[in-house]
XYZ file of C-alpha atoms in Angstrom:
510
model
C 3.420 17.270 20.148
C 6.479 16.652 17.992
C 6.037 14.987 14.608
C 7.595 11.645 15.526
C 5.513 11.499 18.729
C 2.328 12.215 16.812
C 3.195 9.459 14.350
C 3.699 6.997 17.160
C 0.367 8.018 18.667
C -1.785 7.404 15.594
C 0.064 4.218 14.645
C 1.002 2.814 18.030
C -0.868 -0.446 17.755
C 0.205 -1.166 14.190
C 3.802 -0.540 15.204
C 3.254 -2.819 18.205
C 2.383 -5.702 15.894
C 5.117 -4.749 13.420
C 7.727 -4.671 16.182
C 6.443 -8.000 17.460
C 6.933 -9.361 13.976
C 10.152 -7.617 13.083
C 11.673 -6.318 16.645
C 5.155 13.536 -8.673
C 8.077 11.874 -9.984
C 8.334 8.402 -11.499
C 11.046 5.906 -12.306
C 10.322 3.321 -14.994
C 12.369 0.109 -15.235
C 11.776 -3.537 -16.183
C 11.525 -6.454 -13.741
C 11.549 -10.004 -15.115
C 10.184 -13.354 -14.007
C 10.561 -16.678 -15.800
C 7.697 -15.934 -18.212
C 6.728 -12.355 -17.418
C 8.323 -8.937 -17.520
C 6.941 -6.040 -15.490
C 7.300 -2.330 -16.062
C 7.940 -0.572 -12.751
C 6.704 2.990 -12.239
C 7.794 4.692 -9.038
C 5.381 7.182 -7.461
C 6.474 9.782 -4.942
C 4.682 12.715 -3.351
C 5.434 15.989 -5.148
C 5.498 17.703 -1.735
C 6.922 14.825 0.287
C 8.485 15.531 3.653
C 10.246 13.632 6.418
C 8.063 11.073 8.236
C 5.181 11.361 5.742
C 5.242 7.567 5.191
C 3.729 7.859 1.724
C 2.936 4.265 0.771
C 1.699 3.113 4.186
C -1.486 2.054 2.397
C -2.288 1.544 -1.283
C -5.351 0.825 -3.416
C -5.842 0.531 -7.158
C -8.861 0.165 -9.447
C -8.569 0.560 -13.215
C -6.916 3.870 -14.075
C -6.920 5.129 -10.468
C -4.424 4.513 -7.670
C -4.602 5.781 -4.080
C -1.546 6.098 -1.838
C -1.896 6.923 1.849
C 0.543 9.162 3.733
C -0.455 9.126 7.427
C 2.352 11.493 8.427
C 1.232 14.511 6.350
C 0.690 17.674 8.402
C -1.827 19.844 6.505
C -4.538 19.465 9.190
C -2.092 19.233 12.068
C 0.885 17.006 12.809
C 0.357 13.550 11.317
C -3.207 14.350 10.312
C -2.590 12.367 7.131
C -3.540 12.539 3.458
C -4.290 10.296 0.487
C -2.724 11.030 -2.910
C -4.703 10.075 -5.995
C -2.919 9.137 -9.221
C -4.526 8.554 -12.608
C -3.185 6.744 -15.643
C -3.534 8.926 -18.732
C -1.954 8.391 -22.152
C -0.058 5.413 -20.798
C 1.518 7.252 -17.848
C 0.631 7.538 -14.172
C 0.293 11.155 -13.023
C -0.621 12.841 -9.749
C -4.238 13.994 -9.780
C -5.460 15.108 -6.354
C -4.715 15.071 -2.632
C -7.518 14.113 -0.230
C -7.973 15.137 3.405
C -10.612 14.484 6.031
C -12.966 17.470 6.199
C -12.469 17.656 9.971
C -8.937 16.260 10.071
C -6.843 16.906 13.164
C -3.381 16.192 14.552
C -2.659 12.506 15.070
C -5.514 11.246 12.878
C -3.203 9.382 10.498
C -5.796 9.583 7.697
C -4.515 6.998 5.212
C -5.798 3.402 5.229
C -7.860 3.048 2.049
C -10.070 0.628 0.147
C -11.434 1.438 -3.309
C -14.131 -0.146 -5.443
C -15.622 1.398 -8.571
C -16.310 5.089 -8.014
C -16.072 4.914 -4.201
C -13.085 5.230 -1.880
C -13.160 4.589 1.889
C -10.381 6.043 4.068
C -9.741 5.604 7.778
C -8.781 8.345 10.222
C -8.197 7.935 13.968
C -10.885 10.567 14.411
C -13.628 11.510 16.849
C -17.102 10.143 16.206
C -19.990 11.239 18.411
C -17.433 12.884 20.681
C -15.379 9.712 21.151
C -11.960 9.151 19.570
C -12.970 5.749 18.300
C -11.823 6.187 14.711
C -13.948 7.012 11.686
C -14.140 6.225 7.979
C -14.595 8.848 5.278
C -16.372 7.987 2.041
C -15.263 9.703 -1.170
C -16.968 9.452 -4.541
C -15.422 10.128 -7.940
C -17.241 12.775 -9.950
C -15.703 12.633 -13.435
C -12.010 13.087 -12.498
C -12.507 14.684 -9.059
C -12.908 12.860 -5.745
C -15.359 14.445 -3.299
C -15.995 13.545 0.353
C -19.597 12.375 0.694
C -19.914 10.999 4.238
C -18.154 10.381 7.529
C -19.236 7.201 9.268
C -18.428 5.731 12.659
C -19.276 2.804 14.921
C -22.292 2.310 17.134
C -21.403 2.045 19.915
C -18.372 4.331 19.677
C -15.569 2.890 21.819
C -12.560 5.042 22.667
C -9.343 4.061 20.865
C -11.023 1.052 19.229
C -9.150 1.821 15.991
C -12.336 1.609 13.956
C -11.149 1.581 10.346
C -7.833 -0.120 11.095
C -8.869 -2.456 8.277
C -11.392 -1.799 5.495
C -12.915 -3.893 2.704
C -15.234 -2.138 0.240
C -17.212 -4.263 -2.229
C -20.143 -2.798 -4.142
C -22.790 -1.499 -1.769
C -21.246 -3.149 1.305
C -18.408 -1.962 3.537
C -16.710 -4.137 6.167
C -14.703 -2.259 8.788
C -12.475 -3.729 11.491
C -11.956 -2.211 14.939
C -9.366 -4.587 16.310
C -8.820 -2.746 19.625
C -12.517 -2.530 20.479
C -12.785 -3.470 24.145
C -16.553 -3.479 24.608
C -16.403 -7.265 24.994
C -12.986 -7.411 26.690
C -9.596 -5.682 26.443
C -8.449 -5.570 22.786
C -10.983 -8.241 21.866
C -11.940 -6.402 18.705
C -15.050 -6.105 16.549
C -16.067 -5.632 12.922
C -18.915 -3.613 11.427
C -20.939 -4.101 8.255
C -22.361 -1.015 6.515
C -24.622 -0.911 3.503
C -25.003 1.967 1.059
C -28.474 3.442 0.693
C -28.249 6.179 -1.929
C -25.293 8.168 -0.618
C -25.907 7.204 3.000
C -24.052 4.324 4.634
C -26.091 2.542 7.281
C -24.611 0.241 9.922
C -26.225 -3.186 9.570
C -24.497 -5.190 12.243
C -21.620 -5.298 14.682
C -19.807 -8.636 14.411
C -18.103 -10.306 17.384
C -16.381 -13.677 17.674
C -18.620 -16.286 19.334
C -15.719 -17.385 21.581
C -14.326 -13.904 22.108
C -11.754 -13.358 24.804
C -9.307 -10.659 25.757
C -6.669 -9.552 23.306
C -7.723 -11.418 20.178
C -7.402 -8.390 17.865
C -10.485 -9.640 16.010
C -10.781 -7.338 12.985
C -7.068 -6.694 12.458
C -7.658 -7.509 8.785
C -10.980 -8.030 6.991
C -12.132 -9.268 3.587
C -15.609 -8.955 2.097
C -17.183 -10.903 -0.773
C -20.897 -10.795 -1.594
C -22.594 -12.383 1.428
C -19.381 -13.493 3.147
C -17.099 -11.682 5.593
C -13.702 -13.067 6.617
C -12.195 -11.516 9.751
C -8.729 -12.137 11.155
C -7.783 -12.429 14.826
C -3.974 -12.788 14.978
C -3.748 -12.983 18.774
C -6.379 -15.680 19.215
C -5.178 -18.538 21.438
C -6.561 -21.932 20.483
C -5.621 -25.600 20.065
C -2.451 -24.539 18.209
C -1.223 -22.620 21.238
C -0.974 -19.085 22.580
C -1.343 -16.389 19.921
C -1.577 -18.994 17.167
C -4.250 -16.865 15.500
C -7.423 -17.674 13.600
C -9.914 -16.322 11.076
C -13.686 -16.158 11.408
C -16.062 -16.561 8.490
C -19.500 -14.906 8.660
C -22.319 -15.414 6.179
C -25.340 -13.230 5.479
C -28.758 -14.842 5.178
C -31.408 -12.269 4.353
C -30.453 -9.331 6.561
C -28.836 -11.454 9.285
C -25.118 -12.158 9.556
C -24.100 -15.358 11.362
C -20.742 -16.883 12.197
C -20.268 -19.852 9.883
C -16.833 -21.171 10.820
C -13.629 -20.499 12.672
C -10.571 -21.329 10.561
C -7.673 -22.742 12.581
C -4.783 -24.070 10.530
C -3.837 -27.718 10.736
C -0.153 -27.648 11.578
C -0.382 -24.175 13.078
C 1.895 -23.286 15.962
C 2.059 -20.958 18.965
C 2.972 -17.376 18.045
C 1.920 -17.924 14.399
C -0.224 -14.757 14.542
C -2.399 -16.275 11.810
C -4.913 -13.510 11.231
C -4.098 -11.646 8.022
C -6.912 -12.546 5.631
C -7.982 -12.363 1.989
C -10.834 -14.043 0.146
C -12.364 -14.555 -3.284
C -15.039 -16.905 -4.638
C -12.785 -19.981 -4.514
C -10.122 -19.265 -1.921
C -9.778 -18.208 1.701
C -6.236 -17.236 2.690
C -4.859 -16.635 6.167
C -1.370 -15.173 6.572
C 0.728 -16.228 9.570
C 3.812 -13.964 9.757
C 4.921 -15.352 13.152
C 6.237 -13.452 16.120
C 9.822 -12.334 16.467
C 9.915 -14.466 19.592
C 10.189 -17.592 17.442
C 12.773 -18.370 14.784
C 10.872 -19.392 11.666
C 9.682 -17.925 8.383
C 6.086 -16.820 7.975
C 3.562 -18.827 5.958
C 0.050 -18.485 4.554
C -2.662 -21.105 4.920
C -4.994 -21.749 1.966
C -8.542 -23.017 2.466
C -11.014 -24.086 -0.210
C -14.664 -23.040 -0.613
C -15.754 -26.009 1.513
C -13.431 -24.697 4.251
C -11.009 -27.589 3.912
C -7.339 -26.679 4.334
C -5.571 -27.140 0.994
C -2.001 -25.875 1.295
C 0.626 -24.164 3.408
C 2.232 -21.463 1.254
C 5.767 -20.213 1.849
C 8.475 -18.254 0.050
C 11.065 -20.312 -1.841
C 13.831 -18.223 -0.306
C 12.101 -17.741 3.035
C 14.282 -17.046 6.061
C 13.564 -16.718 9.759
C 11.725 -13.555 10.796
C 10.792 -12.594 7.223
C 7.200 -11.816 8.363
C 5.904 -13.455 5.186
C 2.098 -13.264 5.411
C 1.769 -9.975 7.286
C -0.502 -8.717 4.461
C -2.260 -10.448 1.562
C -3.774 -9.225 -1.713
C -5.900 -11.633 -3.760
C -7.490 -11.271 -7.186
C -8.248 -13.469 -10.219
C -6.232 -16.517 -9.068
C -3.296 -14.284 -8.204
C -2.015 -13.808 -4.667
C 0.524 -11.307 -3.364
C 2.072 -11.952 0.036
C 3.967 -9.212 1.825
C 7.181 -10.120 3.638
C 8.074 -7.095 5.772
C 11.193 -8.716 7.142
C 12.812 -9.739 3.858
C 16.481 -8.759 3.917
C 17.563 -9.311 0.297
C 18.156 -5.551 -0.130
C 19.123 -4.885 3.482
C 17.553 -5.332 6.901
C 13.897 -4.314 6.773
C 13.947 -3.694 3.028
C 10.886 -5.904 2.489
C 9.509 -7.807 -0.496
C 6.253 -9.014 -2.024
C 5.765 -12.489 -3.500
C 3.395 -13.223 -6.368
C 1.687 -16.622 -6.527
C -0.566 -18.075 -9.234
C -3.168 -20.767 -8.694
C -2.261 -23.413 -11.266
C -3.075 -27.135 -11.331
C -4.980 -26.734 -8.030
C -1.857 -25.442 -6.254
C -0.518 -21.989 -5.387
C 2.856 -21.584 -7.132
C 5.360 -18.776 -6.598
C 5.979 -17.064 -9.933
C 7.676 -13.785 -9.015
C 9.291 -11.860 -6.206
C 8.729 -8.112 -6.344
C 11.463 -5.852 -5.015
C 11.983 -2.169 -5.648
C 14.598 -1.418 -8.303
C 16.092 1.058 -5.833
C 15.260 -0.929 -2.692
C 17.216 -0.254 0.486
C 17.421 -1.299 4.115
C 14.541 -0.096 6.269
C 12.222 0.821 3.374
C 9.483 -1.595 4.561
C 8.426 -2.346 0.995
C 5.524 -4.719 0.427
C 2.085 -3.217 1.218
C 0.170 -4.380 -1.876
C -3.031 -4.142 -3.863
C -4.081 -5.484 -7.279
C -6.403 -4.460 -10.088
C -6.608 -7.137 -12.747
C -2.952 -7.650 -13.756
C -1.657 -4.344 -12.348
C 0.055 -4.333 -8.934
C 0.815 -1.425 -6.612
C 3.255 -1.839 -3.716
C 4.038 0.722 -1.010
C 7.338 1.321 0.763
C 6.344 3.629 3.608
C 9.815 4.152 5.043
C 11.704 4.632 1.778
C 14.134 7.528 1.623
C 13.396 9.880 -1.268
C 16.420 11.928 -2.176
C 17.744 12.967 1.212
C 14.339 12.851 2.910
C 13.978 10.097 5.507
C 10.765 8.091 5.755
C 9.171 10.139 2.986
C 7.932 6.906 1.412
C 7.254 5.735 -2.123
C 4.924 3.451 -4.062
C 5.630 1.282 -7.109
C 3.228 0.252 -9.856
C 3.982 -2.914 -11.831
C 2.311 -3.550 -15.166
C 2.968 -6.758 -17.105
C 4.509 -6.803 -20.550
C 3.698 -10.074 -22.313
C 6.862 -11.864 -23.356
C 7.181 -15.235 -25.112
C 9.282 -16.827 -27.853
C 7.433 -14.827 -30.529
C 7.707 -11.354 -29.033
C 10.131 -9.281 -27.036
C 10.066 -6.170 -24.909
C 10.556 -2.997 -26.917
C 13.656 -1.206 -25.664
C 15.003 2.201 -26.744
C 17.308 2.252 -29.747
C 19.029 5.567 -28.952
C 20.037 7.793 -26.054
C 17.467 10.542 -25.596
C 16.843 13.216 -22.977
C 13.256 14.510 -22.924
C 11.918 17.931 -21.968
C 11.113 18.106 -18.276
C 7.461 18.219 -17.194
C 5.965 20.452 -15.994
C 7.949 23.408 -17.276
C 7.941 26.061 -15.867
C 7.610 24.332 -12.494
C 7.328 24.883 -8.745
C 8.773 23.211 -6.731
C 9.187 19.820 -8.451
C 9.498 18.615 -12.024
C 10.014 15.284 -13.748
C 12.999 14.570 -16.019
C 12.834 11.547 -18.360
C 15.537 9.879 -20.396
C 16.228 6.621 -22.223
C 19.281 4.503 -23.001
C 19.557 1.543 -25.454
C 21.950 -0.571 -23.393
C 23.608 -0.779 -19.990
C 25.993 2.096 -19.315
C 27.114 4.596 -16.705
C 24.570 7.417 -16.426
C 25.074 10.855 -14.912
C 22.240 13.387 -14.625
C 23.165 16.712 -13.068
C 21.559 20.124 -12.609
C 23.413 23.398 -13.333
C 22.470 27.011 -12.715
C 22.647 29.802 -15.309
C 26.333 30.392 -14.494
C 27.196 26.758 -15.193
C 27.667 25.776 -11.562
C 26.656 22.244 -10.564
C 23.837 22.468 -8.008
C 22.443 18.897 -7.821
C 23.274 15.321 -8.814
C 20.165 13.236 -9.555
C 21.767 10.086 -11.015
C 25.328 8.812 -10.978
C 25.429 5.027 -11.502
C 25.221 2.179 -14.002
C 21.723 1.690 -15.455
C 20.372 -1.127 -17.666
C 18.634 -0.382 -20.963
C 15.256 1.277 -20.528
C 13.299 4.477 -20.063
C 13.686 6.315 -16.764
C 12.270 9.270 -14.947
C 13.391 11.089 -11.826
C 11.960 13.972 -9.824
C 13.931 17.182 -9.210
C 12.873 18.995 -6.031
C 13.882 22.668 -6.237
C 12.173 24.011 -3.142
C 15.547 25.115 -1.732
C 16.624 26.828 -4.959
C 15.815 30.399 -6.090
C 13.661 31.146 -9.137
C 15.470 31.208 -12.447
C 16.727 29.206 -15.414
C 18.458 25.865 -14.867
C 20.017 23.254 -17.150
C 19.878 19.481 -16.760
C 22.660 17.495 -18.415
C 22.585 13.765 -19.202
C 25.832 11.872 -19.777
C 25.320 8.221 -20.817
C 28.603 6.598 -21.789
C 30.063 8.842 -24.508
C 26.688 10.429 -25.317
C 25.585 13.676 -23.693
C 22.500 15.888 -24.003
C 21.301 19.035 -22.220
C 17.864 20.464 -21.502
C 16.674 23.829 -20.175
C 14.003 24.465 -17.551
C 12.537 27.359 -15.573
C 11.728 27.500 -11.855
C 9.085 30.093 -10.939
C 8.178 30.735 -7.292
């Protein structure tokens, strides 16, 4: 099976929805909102390759970030991998790459949810002899992540896509299987597991009380204490065909019962309202809309008493922006992915940040990659306190197509009494690591906006690579140099920033 065919196999159903909607090096820059400035750090795979789709899924907790790359080939074509990054001494660095212990071609091991010292990752794997999908549980031991368990559904249903969505909270794990057909074609199901020591025991299999064919119940899931919110984007109801809905389940003792079905007032046919997120005070349902209708996506906000409070939209929303295709919610902050945003080109994508203020969700920032481009599909998001991570699974890295990237945004507090500290001089730093194989990181800083050129030369002074050649604003930057096609030896990297120029020396050892 060729690589692109394998990718389509593991991700066929996600691409089906996406098409219906839309038919280590780092780079550090500053992104500003009206009252907030963010420091952007770009993460890329040190061994990235074409069609890896690094950034297809992201998770972040404290000093740890996980980035899924379903197209990695170490266990077979598109078997997948998850890259772990750790923040140390103020900088995010690659730490470890995770694989499924029994990974195989087409598994697409990538979708991740992280909480505390545990990480859950989905693979389209066999469980009890059936290719139903499985979830692998990793635990952090000091600074190393170790696979502890592989869990699957009971009953195991072929191609159910068990693990297509995951929500891990404390000792509970909620897993969606949106193509489960045990109760009808593509009806979907969700499973609740509870940790007992290092074992994870299935407690219940959740089904919609009014289930019918092709609901995709479980396409997204959100777990909070004794509540489970489950999206069904293809549910047909009083709002019309494929209007979508979300189901809320509540646990009483050891029993989970359906508490409510959330159908938006003002919802419309083809809304596909089934992308969910939840915290103690808010239930959110994203409705990205089908490409068959010409309208922007929205998100519906419900209160703790299940009353509908608000219809959320992007200030610059345009038709087919797929606003609401994914949601991330934490501490009165909401990030809404808009896969179809075209501000940086068709399919470039964006992520909108909202704050809950004065009992209303208000848009306060629009995240876009500093190097965003058409087709990057930027916007898959996760939050940890005030830190945001956003994936761009189809971003081109260097000349590598669909290698993918992820961006971490950390706020710098700015008000009338303080300002962001910017460099005062031009400086080129020593590359790291050095010696290296095959990639290394080159950092530099400039005090004001100017034309920047960063080139690589061999020992004879011949130019062998151009890493940067454009105008850059003031700030500190970093870029990765991939030398896998170059022979071992000594190389020089030369920075020209306006009239200033500096040169560094590095060694490639293979």
